[in-house]
Amino acid sequence: MQGLVWSLCALLCLSLWEESYCRSSRETQRTKEPFLLRSRRAPIDPNSKQCSYTFLVPEQRITGPICASTTGPEPDKDRVTRMDIADVREVLNKQRREIETLQLVVDVDGNLVNEMKLLRKESRNMNSRVTQLYMQLLHEIIRKRDNSLELAQLENRVLNVTSEMMRLASRYKDLESRFATMAGVVNNQSILITALEEQCLRSLGRGELAPAPPLVQAVPQNIPVDNRFTNEIQRNSRAFTRGSRKNSPTVSPFGIEPPPPQGTLTSDGPFKDCFQVRQAGHTTSGMYLLKTDNSDRLIQAWCEHGLDNGGWTVLQRRRDGSVNFFRNWENYKASFGNIDGEHWLGLENIYNLSKQGDYKLMIELEDWAGKKVYAEYSSFHLEAENQGYRLRLGTYQGNAGDSFTSHNGKQFTTLDRDKDAFTGNCAHFHKGGWWYNACGQTNLNGVWYSGGVYRSKFQDGIFWADGGGFYSLKSVRLMIRPID
């Protein structure tokens, strides 16, 4: 009987423990549900409210007390089952698939973002290009408008120039008619002068008129230029420094003395001659102030430093016909013209310069074809006024031909002082002042004829016999420098 009681007690304790264990299993299952996402749960039968039990009664006889816990065994919270691992793996696989999907979405979105950036950049470039094209179009419109304005201005200028040309043509016709009238007057005056000369000679009891001077017959086609020095002249000659003046016709040779030449002089000086100017370090051709020995008179002279090492004092220059060289004795004794243009330095000044020492003479000639030649004489000086400023020349060298030696030893002749060897007045026939013989082979102070060709009863142009008596030269320069 006692054994049976002990058996019943043991079964009761076992049933209590089983119930407690079932409860703890349910609690453990409830606690695991929040952590296991979308895990499978065992179906729960609502009708089964109690556990089924199987009792195993030992065959041996229980002799001692049996202890049973009313709460049942404690659950093992750290225990992980295979189902938990499977659930976690499934969750991880799902998350991996979602991550891969998100990665694909991100890649697609990144490509879209890059394409959007490229499109924005292209849009900015297109906007810039459109703006540039717009500015070019605007500039082209403005330029065409300016061109139209310029075209209108040019048309107005053409109209103005046309009207001016018509006005000048009308004036030219008037000048032609006036020139024809003046030419007729000059011809009439020439006839009257010839008649007066004949009457004067008849009144003096002469039976015949004085013959005209012989003409120079040498008329070559071109001035010779086959000498080395020709190229040196063309290479070294420089343009003149023009002053602020206007070329105007000079007064009558018997009228009032012309005003002194205008120009700018250097602050240095005065110098003995242009060679001393060169020694002082001045290498620019121009006007300089000179003062000769034994004379208190200052001279404005043109110094040529661009030819043959420089130091040349220019005595005479012809180049544009702006100065009238048909003058009287007093004008030739003093000076006239413009120092930076056509001028004559003056017989007295030339005399004072040449008596300072031994000088040589250079004559530079240029025709209308631009060819230049020269004639150089080894010595040059003049005698005093009481000797008529008689010319003394040395030996010739050059490529122009010796047309000046025939004038050596002759006195200077003007219209009012006849000192030549001809029966008449050479200055009257040649329209200038010169060291005439009878009348000679040169006339470098004659009339300047534009173009070189002239038709006159007498040879009154600027001629050099070897260059042609009927050919008037374009430019002439007489220069002196101390003998080396």
Tab-separated table of N, CA, C and O in Angstrom, residues 421-473:
chain	number	residue	atom	x	y	z
A	421	ALA	N	84.015	136.534	-122.349
A	421	ALA	CA	84.837	136.746	-123.540
A	421	ALA	C	84.013	136.860	-124.810
A	421	ALA	O	84.580	136.932	-125.910
A	422	PHE	N	82.700	136.894	-124.709
A	422	PHE	CA	81.838	136.986	-125.870
A	422	PHE	C	81.506	138.454	-126.143
A	422	PHE	O	81.546	139.303	-125.252
A	423	THR	N	81.185	138.744	-127.431
A	423	THR	CA	80.877	140.133	-127.788
A	423	THR	C	79.597	140.616	-127.133
A	423	THR	O	79.468	141.812	-126.837
A	424	GLY	N	78.653	139.719	-126.924
A	424	GLY	CA	77.450	140.074	-126.191
A	424	GLY	C	77.557	139.674	-124.736
A	424	GLY	O	78.628	139.360	-124.212
A	425	ASN	N	76.390	139.647	-124.051
A	425	ASN	CA	76.326	139.282	-122.636
A	425	ASN	C	75.795	137.852	-122.528
A	425	ASN	O	74.622	137.587	-122.844
A	426	CYS	N	76.661	136.927	-122.093
A	426	CYS	CA	76.243	135.528	-121.968
A	426	CYS	C	75.141	135.349	-120.936
A	426	CYS	O	74.294	134.447	-121.072
A	427	ALA	N	75.146	136.183	-119.882
A	427	ALA	CA	74.092	136.074	-118.870
A	427	ALA	C	72.731	136.403	-119.470
A	427	ALA	O	71.706	135.853	-119.054
A	428	HIS	N	72.710	137.276	-120.464
A	428	HIS	CA	71.454	137.601	-121.127
A	428	HIS	C	70.939	136.418	-121.939
A	428	HIS	O	69.739	136.112	-121.921
A	429	PHE	N	71.826	135.743	-122.632
A	429	PHE	CA	71.412	134.624	-123.475
A	429	PHE	C	71.100	133.375	-122.651
A	429	PHE	O	70.196	132.608	-123.000
A	430	HIS	N	71.827	133.142	-121.562
A	430	HIS	CA	71.670	131.912	-120.774
A	430	HIS	C	70.822	132.099	-119.524
A	430	HIS	O	70.650	131.142	-118.760
A	431	LYS	N	70.330	133.309	-119.290
A	431	LYS	CA	69.386	133.607	-118.195
A	431	LYS	C	69.922	133.186	-116.825
A	431	LYS	O	69.247	132.511	-116.046
A	432	GLY	N	71.150	133.566	-116.520
A	432	GLY	CA	71.725	133.266	-115.218
A	432	GLY	C	73.037	133.981	-115.039
A	432	GLY	O	73.470	134.778	-115.874
A	433	GLY	N	73.696	133.705	-113.908
A	433	GLY	CA	75.028	134.221	-113.639
A	433	GLY	C	76.015	133.071	-113.541
A	433	GLY	O	75.734	132.058	-112.883
A	434	TRP	N	77.209	133.226	-114.194
A	434	TRP	CA	78.154	132.102	-114.236
A	434	TRP	C	79.527	132.617	-114.655
A	434	TRP	O	79.681	133.784	-115.044
A	435	TRP	N	80.509	131.714	-114.542
A	435	TRP	CA	81.849	132.051	-115.021
A	435	TRP	C	81.906	131.753	-116.528
A	435	TRP	O	82.517	130.773	-116.980
A	436	TYR	N	81.231	132.602	-117.297
A	436	TYR	CA	81.102	132.353	-118.729
A	436	TYR	C	82.414	132.649	-119.447
A	436	TYR	O	83.169	133.547	-119.081
A	437	ASN	N	82.610	131.837	-120.522
A	437	ASN	CA	83.738	132.070	-121.421
A	437	ASN	C	83.199	132.774	-122.648
A	437	ASN	O	83.122	133.990	-122.691
A	438	ALA	N	82.780	132.001	-123.652
A	438	ALA	CA	82.186	132.631	-124.821
A	438	ALA	C	81.161	131.698	-125.492
A	438	ALA	O	81.333	131.346	-126.652
A	439	CYS	N	80.118	131.216	-124.938
A	439	CYS	CA	79.763	131.492	-123.550
A	439	CYS	C	80.121	130.321	-122.629
A	439	CYS	O	80.191	130.472	-121.416
A	440	GLY	N	80.425	129.133	-123.209
A	440	GLY	CA	80.917	128.051	-122.395
A	440	GLY	C	80.153	126.761	-122.565
A	440	GLY	O	79.186	126.664	-123.323
A	441	GLN	N	80.618	125.780	-121.830
A	441	GLN	CA	80.084	124.431	-121.930
A	441	GLN	C	79.145	124.064	-120.776
A	441	GLN	O	78.613	122.964	-120.764
A	442	THR	N	78.973	124.947	-119.832
A	442	THR	CA	78.074	124.682	-118.699
A	442	THR	C	77.246	125.912	-118.409
A	442	THR	O	77.666	127.048	-118.674
A	443	ASN	N	76.066	125.685	-117.833
A	443	ASN	CA	75.188	126.783	-117.412
A	443	ASN	C	74.322	126.282	-116.263
A	443	ASN	O	73.127	126.058	-116.404
A	444	LEU	N	74.943	126.062	-115.104
A	444	LEU	CA	74.255	125.418	-113.974
A	444	LEU	C	73.356	126.362	-113.201
A	444	LEU	O	72.636	125.918	-112.301
A	445	ASN	N	73.370	127.664	-113.526
A	445	ASN	CA	72.471	128.628	-112.895
A	445	ASN	C	71.410	129.112	-113.874
A	445	ASN	O	70.843	130.190	-113.697
A	446	GLY	N	71.110	128.295	-114.906
A	446	GLY	CA	70.111	128.689	-115.887
A	446	GLY	C	68.693	128.408	-115.431
A	446	GLY	O	68.406	128.207	-114.251
A	447	VAL	N	67.786	128.352	-116.395
A	447	VAL	CA	66.364	128.152	-116.107
A	447	VAL	C	66.103	126.667	-115.847
A	447	VAL	O	66.597	125.800	-116.583
A	448	TRP	N	65.321	126.390	-114.808
A	448	TRP	CA	64.962	125.013	-114.470
A	448	TRP	C	63.722	124.625	-115.261
A	448	TRP	O	62.633	125.149	-115.041
A	449	TYR	N	63.888	123.679	-116.208
A	449	TYR	CA	62.779	123.225	-117.045
A	449	TYR	C	62.323	121.850	-116.563
A	449	TYR	O	63.110	120.906	-116.512
A	450	SER	N	61.027	121.742	-116.233
A	450	SER	CA	60.478	120.464	-115.793
A	450	SER	C	60.472	119.471	-116.944
A	450	SER	O	60.029	119.780	-118.046
A	451	GLY	N	60.995	118.271	-116.695
A	451	GLY	CA	61.049	117.247	-117.715
A	451	GLY	C	62.333	117.216	-118.504
A	451	GLY	O	62.622	116.227	-119.172
A	452	GLY	N	63.096	118.304	-118.461
A	452	GLY	CA	64.407	118.307	-119.092
A	452	GLY	C	64.443	118.810	-120.504
A	452	GLY	O	65.497	119.236	-120.986
A	453	VAL	N	63.333	118.738	-121.222
A	453	VAL	CA	63.320	119.151	-122.625
A	453	VAL	C	62.790	120.579	-122.706
A	453	VAL	O	61.751	120.896	-122.133
A	454	TYR	N	63.503	121.440	-123.427
A	454	TYR	CA	63.054	122.823	-123.581
A	454	TYR	C	63.334	123.287	-124.997
A	454	TYR	O	64.224	122.794	-125.680
A	455	ARG	N	62.530	124.212	-125.422
A	455	ARG	CA	62.707	124.815	-126.736
A	455	ARG	C	62.852	126.312	-126.530
A	455	ARG	O	61.949	126.982	-126.063
A	456	SER	N	63.988	126.788	-126.850
A	456	SER	CA	64.265	128.204	-126.676
A	456	SER	C	65.180	128.669	-127.799
A	456	SER	O	65.887	127.874	-128.431
A	457	LYS	N	65.145	129.973	-128.041
A	457	LYS	CA	66.035	130.527	-129.060
A	457	LYS	C	67.484	130.360	-128.668
A	457	LYS	O	68.369	130.200	-129.516
A	458	PHE	N	67.750	130.381	-127.339
A	458	PHE	CA	69.097	130.216	-126.814
A	458	PHE	C	69.106	129.042	-125.832
A	458	PHE	O	68.061	128.618	-125.343
A	459	GLN	N	70.275	128.559	-125.524
A	459	GLN	CA	70.419	127.462	-124.558
A	459	GLN	C	70.449	128.054	-123.148
A	459	GLN	O	71.510	128.297	-122.588
A	460	ASP	N	69.273	128.262	-122.586
A	460	ASP	CA	69.179	128.922	-121.274
A	460	ASP	C	68.774	127.957	-120.162
A	460	ASP	O	68.427	128.389	-119.068
A	461	GLY	N	68.803	126.629	-120.428
A	461	GLY	CA	68.490	125.669	-119.380
A	461	GLY	C	69.703	125.324	-118.533
A	461	GLY	O	70.789	125.890	-118.685
A	462	ILE	N	69.512	124.386	-117.588
A	462	ILE	CA	70.611	123.905	-116.737
A	462	ILE	C	71.280	122.760	-117.485
A	462	ILE	O	70.821	121.620	-117.425
A	463	PHE	N	72.333	123.052	-118.216
A	463	PHE	CA	72.939	122.018	-119.044
A	463	PHE	C	74.409	121.844	-118.713
A	463	PHE	O	75.084	122.733	-118.198
A	464	TRP	N	74.888	120.658	-119.020
A	464	TRP	CA	76.293	120.244	-118.928
A	464	TRP	C	76.622	119.650	-120.294
A	464	TRP	O	75.948	118.734	-120.753
A	465	ALA	N	77.636	120.181	-120.956
A	465	ALA	CA	77.859	119.876	-122.367
A	465	ALA	C	77.894	118.383	-122.639
A	465	ALA	O	77.295	117.896	-123.608
A	466	ASP	N	78.546	117.616	-121.784
A	466	ASP	CA	78.610	116.180	-121.999
A	466	ASP	C	77.275	115.500	-121.744
A	466	ASP	O	77.091	114.340	-122.109
A	467	GLY	N	76.368	116.194	-121.118
A	467	GLY	CA	75.025	115.646	-120.922
A	467	GLY	C	74.047	116.128	-121.963
A	467	GLY	O	72.905	115.657	-121.997
A	468	GLY	N	74.446	117.063	-122.788
A	468	GLY	CA	73.549	117.546	-123.834
A	468	GLY	C	73.228	119.003	-123.646
A	468	GLY	O	72.767	119.414	-122.573
A	469	GLY	N	73.456	119.807	-124.677
A	469	GLY	CA	73.175	121.227	-124.566
A	469	GLY	C	71.710	121.557	-124.574
A	469	GLY	O	71.297	122.604	-124.074
A	470	PHE	N	70.883	120.678	-125.141
A	470	PHE	CA	69.442	120.918	-125.201
A	470	PHE	C	68.702	120.018	-124.211
A	470	PHE	O	67.538	119.717	-124.410
A	471	TYR	N	69.377	119.623	-123.164
A	471	TYR	CA	68.761	118.789	-122.114
A	471	TYR	C	68.984	119.481	-120.778
A	471	TYR	O	70.118	119.648	-120.332
A	472	SER	N	67.885	119.909	-120.140
A	472	SER	CA	67.989	120.605	-118.856
A	472	SER	C	67.967	119.589	-117.727
A	472	SER	O	67.044	118.764	-117.628
A	473	LEU	N	68.980	119.634	-116.881
A	473	LEU	CA	69.116	118.655	-115.802
A	473	LEU	C	68.068	118.874	-114.711
A	473	LEU	O	67.521	119.973	-114.555
